[in-house]
Coordinates of C-alpha atoms and ligand atoms in Angstrom, one line a residue:
M248 CA 32.1 7.3 -2.2
L249 CA 28.8 6.0 -2.8
R250 CA 26.2 8.5 -2.7
I251 CA 22.2 7.7 -1.1
L252 CA 19.3 9.8 -1.7
I253 CA 17.1 9.3 0.6
A254 CA 14.1 11.6 -0.8
D255 CA 10.8 10.6 0.9
G256 CA 12.4 10.3 4.2
M257 CA 13.6 6.7 6.1
E258 CA 13.4 4.9 9.8
E259 CA 16.4 6.8 11.6
V260 CA 18.3 3.5 12.9
A261 CA 18.7 2.7 9.3
V262 CA 19.8 6.4 8.2
K263 CA 22.8 5.9 11.0
K264 CA 23.7 2.4 9.7
L265 CA 24.4 3.4 6.3
K266 CA 26.1 7.1 7.4
D267 CA 28.4 4.2 9.5
M268 CA 29.3 3.1 6.7
N269 CA 30.4 6.2 5.6
F270 CA 28.0 6.5 2.6
D271 CA 27.6 10.0 1.8
V272 CA 23.6 10.2 3.0
V273 CA 21.5 12.7 1.9
E274 CA 17.7 13.3 3.3
K275 CA 15.8 15.6 1.2
H276 CA 13.0 15.8 -0.6
Y277 CA 13.5 17.5 -4.2
E278 CA 10.3 18.9 -6.5
K279 CA 10.1 17.1 -9.8
E280 CA 12.4 19.9 -11.1
E281 CA 14.5 19.9 -8.7
L282 CA 15.2 16.2 -8.6
I283 CA 15.8 16.3 -12.4
N284 CA 18.6 18.2 -11.5
Q285 CA 20.0 16.4 -8.3
V286 CA 19.1 12.8 -9.5
K287 CA 22.2 12.5 -11.5
N288 CA 25.0 12.8 -8.2
F289 CA 23.2 9.6 -6.6
D290 CA 24.2 5.9 -6.8
V291 CA 21.2 5.1 -4.6
L292 CA 17.9 6.8 -4.8
V293 CA 15.5 5.8 -2.4
V294 CA 11.6 6.8 -2.2
R295 CA 8.2 5.4 -0.8
S296 CA 5.1 6.6 -2.8
A297 CA 5.7 10.5 -2.4
T298 CA 8.5 10.6 -5.3
K299 CA 7.1 9.9 -8.7
V300 CA 10.4 8.1 -10.5
T301 CA 9.4 8.9 -14.2
R302 CA 11.1 8.7 -17.2
D303 CA 12.5 12.2 -17.4
I304 CA 13.9 11.6 -14.0
I305 CA 15.1 8.5 -15.0
D306 CA 16.6 10.3 -18.3
A307 CA 18.0 12.5 -16.0
A308 CA 19.8 10.3 -13.8
A309 CA 21.0 8.4 -16.8
E310 CA 22.5 11.3 -18.7
T311 CA 25.5 10.6 -16.0
N312 CA 25.4 7.1 -15.4
K313 CA 26.0 7.7 -12.0
L314 CA 22.3 6.0 -10.7
K315 CA 21.9 2.4 -10.4
L316 CA 19.7 1.3 -7.9
I317 CA 16.3 2.8 -7.1
I318 CA 14.5 1.5 -3.9
R319 CA 10.8 1.6 -2.9
G320 CA 10.4 1.5 0.9
G321 CA 7.0 -0.8 0.5
V322 CA 5.5 -2.4 -1.7
G323 CA 3.3 -0.6 -4.6
L324 CA 6.1 0.1 -7.5
D325 CA 3.2 2.0 -9.3
N326 CA 5.2 5.2 -8.8
I327 CA 8.2 4.3 -10.4
D328 CA 8.5 3.7 -14.1
V329 CA 10.2 0.4 -14.1
E330 CA 10.5 -1.2 -17.0
Y331 CA 11.8 2.4 -18.6
A332 CA 14.3 2.1 -15.5
K333 CA 15.9 -1.1 -16.8
V334 CA 16.0 -0.1 -19.8
R335 CA 17.9 2.7 -18.9
G336 CA 20.5 -0.1 -17.4
I337 CA 19.0 1.2 -13.9
S338 CA 17.5 -1.6 -11.2
V339 CA 14.6 -1.3 -8.8
R340 CA 13.7 -3.1 -5.9
N341 CA 11.1 -2.5 -3.4
T342 CA 10.8 -4.1 0.2
P343 CA 8.0 -6.7 -0.2
N344 CA 7.7 -8.5 3.1
A345 CA 8.1 -5.8 6.1
S346 CA 4.2 -4.1 5.6
S347 CA 2.0 -7.0 5.2
T348 CA 1.1 -7.2 9.0
S349 CA 0.6 -3.2 9.2
V350 CA -1.9 -3.4 6.9
A351 CA -3.9 -6.8 7.7
E352 CA -4.6 -5.2 10.8
L353 CA -5.0 -1.8 9.2
V354 CA -7.4 -3.9 7.1
L355 CA -8.9 -5.4 10.4
G356 CA -9.4 -1.6 12.5
H357 CA -11.3 -0.8 9.5
I358 CA -13.8 -3.7 9.0
F359 CA -14.3 -3.0 13.1
S360 CA -14.7 0.5 12.5
M361 CA -17.5 0.4 10.1
A362 CA -19.7 -2.8 11.5
R363 CA -19.4 0.0 15.2
Y364 CA -19.8 3.0 13.5
L365 CA -16.4 3.9 15.6
H366 CA -15.6 6.7 13.1
N367 CA -19.0 8.9 13.2
A368 CA -18.9 8.1 16.9
N369 CA -15.8 9.6 17.0
I370 CA -16.9 12.6 15.1
T371 CA -20.5 13.2 16.3
M372 CA -19.5 12.7 19.9
R373 CA -17.2 15.8 19.9
K374 CA -19.9 17.5 19.0
G375 CA -21.4 16.8 22.1
Q376 CA -24.2 14.2 20.3
W377 CA -25.4 10.7 22.0
N378 CA -26.9 8.8 19.3
K379 CA -26.6 5.4 21.2
K380 CA -29.4 4.4 19.4
I381 CA -28.6 5.0 15.4
Y382 CA -25.2 3.0 15.6
K383 CA -26.9 -0.3 16.1
G384 CA -23.7 -2.4 14.6
I385 CA -22.9 -5.7 13.2
E386 CA -20.9 -8.4 14.8
I387 CA -18.1 -9.3 12.7
E388 CA -17.8 -13.4 13.8
G389 CA -19.6 -15.4 11.2
K390 CA -19.7 -12.8 8.4
T391 CA -17.9 -13.4 5.5
L392 CA -14.7 -11.6 4.0
G393 CA -14.1 -11.8 0.7
I394 CA -10.8 -10.9 -0.2
I395 CA -9.7 -10.1 -3.6
G396 CA -5.5 -10.5 -4.4
F397 CA -4.0 -13.4 -2.2
G398 CA -0.9 -12.5 -2.1
R399 CA 1.1 -11.5 1.0
I400 CA -1.0 -9.2 2.7
G401 CA -4.4 -11.0 1.5
R402 CA -3.2 -14.0 3.1
E403 CA -2.2 -12.6 5.8
T404 CA -5.7 -10.5 6.7
A405 CA -7.4 -14.0 5.9
R406 CA -5.1 -15.6 9.0
K407 CA -6.4 -12.6 11.5
A408 CA -10.2 -12.2 10.6
K409 CA -10.1 -16.4 10.4
A410 CA -9.0 -15.8 14.0
L411 CA -11.6 -13.4 14.9
G412 CA -14.3 -16.0 13.5
M413 CA -14.5 -15.2 10.3
N414 CA -15.3 -17.5 6.7
I415 CA -12.5 -16.5 4.3
V416 CA -13.1 -16.6 0.4
F417 CA -10.9 -15.1 -1.7
Y418 CA -10.1 -14.5 -5.8
D419 CA -6.6 -14.8 -7.3
I420 CA -6.0 -13.8 -10.8
V421 CA -3.1 -16.6 -10.5
G422 CA -6.0 -19.4 -9.2
P423 CA -6.4 -21.2 -6.6
K424 CA -3.8 -23.0 -4.9
M425 CA -3.0 -26.2 -2.4
E426 CA -1.4 -24.5 0.3
F427 CA -4.1 -22.1 0.6
R428 CA -6.8 -24.6 0.8
E429 CA -8.2 -23.6 4.4
Y430 CA -9.2 -20.8 2.5
K431 CA -12.6 -21.2 -0.1
Y432 CA -11.1 -20.2 -3.6
C433 CA -14.2 -18.6 -5.7
N434 CA -14.3 -16.4 -9.0
L435 CA -14.4 -12.8 -8.5
D436 CA -18.4 -13.0 -9.4
Q437 CA -19.4 -15.5 -6.6
L438 CA -17.2 -13.7 -4.1
L439 CA -18.6 -10.5 -4.3
A440 CA -22.3 -12.1 -4.7
I441 CA -21.6 -13.9 -0.7
S442 CA -19.1 -11.7 0.7
D443 CA -20.2 -9.0 3.6
F444 CA -17.4 -7.5 3.5
V445 CA -14.6 -7.2 0.2
S446 CA -11.1 -6.8 0.9
I447 CA -9.1 -5.6 -1.9
H448 CA -5.3 -6.5 -2.3
V449 CA -4.2 -6.5 -5.7
P450 CA -1.3 -4.3 -7.4
Y451 CA -2.5 -1.0 -9.0
D452 CA -1.7 -1.2 -13.3
K453 CA -2.1 2.3 -14.4
G454 CA -2.9 0.5 -17.5
E455 CA -5.8 -1.0 -16.4
R456 CA -9.7 -0.3 -15.6
A457 CA -10.4 -0.2 -12.1
I458 CA -11.3 -4.1 -10.4
I459 CA -14.0 -2.7 -8.5
G460 CA -16.2 -0.6 -11.1
K461 CA -19.9 -0.2 -11.2
E462 CA -20.8 -3.3 -12.7
E463 CA -18.6 -5.3 -9.9
I464 CA -20.5 -3.1 -7.1
K465 CA -23.8 -4.5 -8.3
K466 CA -23.0 -7.8 -8.4
M467 CA -22.4 -6.9 -4.7
K468 CA -24.6 -8.3 -1.8
D469 CA -26.8 -5.4 -0.7
G470 CA -25.9 -3.9 2.1
A471 CA -22.0 -5.1 2.1
Y472 CA -19.1 -3.4 2.9
L473 CA -16.1 -2.6 0.6
I474 CA -12.6 -2.0 1.9
N475 CA -9.3 -0.3 0.0
C476 CA -6.5 0.0 1.6
A477 CA -4.3 -0.9 -1.7
R478 CA -4.1 1.4 -4.3
G479 CA -6.7 4.5 -5.4
G480 CA -7.3 3.4 -8.6
V481 CA -8.0 -0.1 -7.9
V482 CA -11.8 1.1 -7.2
D483 CA -13.8 3.3 -9.0
E484 CA -14.2 6.3 -7.0
D485 CA -17.9 7.5 -8.7
A486 CA -18.9 4.7 -8.1
L487 CA -18.1 3.7 -5.0
L488 CA -19.7 6.9 -4.6
E489 CA -22.8 6.3 -5.9
A490 CA -23.4 3.3 -4.2
L491 CA -22.6 4.5 -1.0
D492 CA -25.7 7.4 -1.9
S493 CA -28.1 4.6 -3.4
G494 CA -27.6 2.7 -0.1
K495 CA -26.0 -0.1 -2.1
L496 CA -23.5 -0.5 -0.1
A497 CA -23.4 -0.2 3.8
G498 CA -20.0 1.4 3.9
A499 CA -16.8 1.8 2.8
A500 CA -13.1 2.0 4.2
V501 CA -10.7 4.1 1.7
D502 CA -6.8 4.0 3.1
V503 CA -6.0 4.9 -0.2
F504 CA -7.2 7.6 -3.6
V505 CA -6.5 8.4 -6.8
K506 CA -5.2 11.7 -6.1
E507 CA -3.2 11.7 -2.7
P508 CA -3.3 13.7 -0.3
A509 CA -6.7 13.3 -1.4
G510 CA -8.1 17.1 -0.4
N511 CA -11.6 17.7 -1.0
N512 CA -12.3 14.1 -2.3
P513 CA -16.0 13.6 -2.0
L514 CA -15.2 10.5 -0.1
C515 CA -13.4 12.2 2.7
D516 CA -17.2 14.1 2.9
H517 CA -19.3 11.1 3.3
D518 CA -20.1 9.4 6.9
K519 CA -20.8 6.3 5.7
V520 CA -16.6 5.9 5.1
S521 CA -14.0 5.2 7.6
L522 CA -11.2 6.9 6.3
T523 CA -7.1 7.1 6.7
P524 CA -4.6 8.7 4.6
H525 CA -2.2 6.5 3.3
I526 CA -1.5 5.0 6.8
G527 CA -1.0 0.7 5.9
A528 CA 2.4 0.8 6.2
S529 CA 3.0 3.4 9.2
T530 CA 3.6 2.0 11.5
K531 CA 6.9 1.9 14.1
E532 CA 7.3 -2.1 13.6
A533 CA 7.1 -2.0 9.8
Q534 CA 8.8 1.5 8.9
R535 CA 12.1 -0.4 11.4
R536 CA 11.4 -3.5 8.8
I537 CA 11.8 -1.5 5.5
G538 CA 14.6 0.4 6.8
E539 CA 16.7 -2.9 7.5
E540 CA 15.7 -4.1 4.3
I541 CA 16.7 -1.1 2.3
V542 CA 20.5 -1.4 4.1
E543 CA 20.5 -4.8 2.9
I544 CA 19.2 -4.6 -0.6
I545 CA 22.2 -2.1 -0.9
L546 CA 24.5 -3.6 0.8
N547 CA 23.7 -6.9 -1.6
F548 CA 23.5 -4.6 -4.8
F549 CA 26.5 -3.4 -4.5
E550 CA 28.8 -6.7 -2.9
G551 CA 31.8 -6.9 -4.5
S552 CA 31.8 -3.7 -5.9
E553 CA 33.3 -0.8 -4.9
L554 CA 31.1 -1.2 -2.0
N555 CA 33.5 -4.0 -0.2
S556 CA 36.4 -1.3 -0.3
Y557 CA 33.8 0.7 2.1
V558 CA 33.0 -1.8 4.2
E559 CA 36.2 -2.6 4.7
S560 CA 37.6 0.5 5.7
I561 CA 35.8 0.9 8.3
Ligands
NAD1725 P1 1.5 -9.1 -3.6 O1 2.4 -9.3 -4.6 O2 2.3 -9.7 -2.2 O3 0.0 -10.4 -3.8 C1 -1.1 -9.0 -5.0 C2 -1.4 -10.3 -5.2 O4 -2.8 -9.9 -6.0 C3 -1.0 -11.8 -6.2 O5 -1.2 -13.0 -5.4 C4 -1.5 -11.5 -6.9 O6 -1.5 -12.5 -8.0 C5 -2.9 -11.0 -7.1 N1 -3.5 -10.1 -8.5 C6 -3.2 -9.0 -9.2 N2 -3.6 -8.5 -10.2 C7 -5.1 -9.2 -9.6 C8 -6.5 -8.8 -10.5 N3 -6.7 -8.6 -11.2 N4 -7.1 -9.8 -9.7 C9 -6.9 -10.7 -8.8 N5 -5.9 -11.2 -8.3 C10 -4.6 -9.9 -9.0 O7 1.5 -7.7 -2.8 P2 0.7 -7.3 -1.1 O8 2.1 -7.7 -0.5 O9 0.1 -8.5 -1.1 O10 0.6 -6.0 -1.3 C11 -1.3 -6.0 -2.4 C12 -1.3 -4.4 -2.6 O11 -1.0 -4.2 -1.0 C13 -0.6 -3.6 -3.9 O12 -1.5 -2.6 -3.8 C14 0.2 -2.3 -2.7 O13 0.7 -1.4 -3.4 C15 -0.4 -2.5 -1.7 N6 0.1 -1.6 -0.6 C16 -0.8 -0.8 0.1 C17 0.0 0.1 1.3 C18 -0.6 0.6 2.1 O14 0.0 1.7 2.6 N7 -1.9 0.7 1.9 C19 1.0 -0.8 1.7 C20 1.8 -1.7 1.0 C21 1.3 -2.3 0.3

């Protein structure tokens, strides 16, 4: 029987669907040492971002040659050593389409929060303060939003922000494309120089330096805002902190951190930062779509193999 380990949780309707197909589904988060012992007993490993699928886990899985497929429920594959899995004959898939709307909506939430001090007002009013004069915000209509990385989430953010009257400019490593001609393409320096808000939507490559560091922040407009709903490592957190303290940046929004949970990261204690605990894809709709995609990936992957006999037999 096909054995599936769901290590970081999965939407319950999709789990039920897998169980109804008579797969042996185990929903359990194992710490690293235990995962090393357990992983060899499964054909499929489903993770989100909490489980790090490192070389030693892949080596342990390869001992029995049973594990065939690792699925990341979500987009970023930075918690999985994809290349090494390939070397050991294990396929890796993700669910790239499921969360774009949710992440884009979170970005807009942060933009509104920074523009109108919502994150601060929520805290200070609970402490009995009435800071009406302090919270003099800005309108976002007419402001320029610079999007770095014009993939699924970047484009969805652009579409929604445009509908709110923002001017959109974008930069992507692959260059401009005819199909996005309704938005202005810039190189990175131009984008940084003209944007009131800069939002980053690129994958994180562990080997690379942060896309936004000290030098890039220097090139940004004074009083601009930076949003990171991509991955912790794409922004240099020390440089960001310095820019907030010096007043170079008016604010930042951070959903993702170099180290998560973020614990005592000084960004979490900064009143110019609108914070969320890596919840870009944490909506009912995104989780439902992720669950559906995972079921589909499993069915397609094992189609024609032993899976068929299970499906036919139910
Ligand atoms: P995508 O692959 O569709 O798009 C990424 C885009 O970035 C591509 O167009 C690519 O060409 C471009 N790019 C890559 N490197 C670049 C660079 N150095 N400079 C400029 N452009 C570059 O990915 P997506 O679905 O849009 O996801 C983007 C990011 O969002 C990923 O890092 C993903 O991990 C993150 N994400 C976060 C959450 C969350 O919970 N906060 C949820 C989903 C995805």
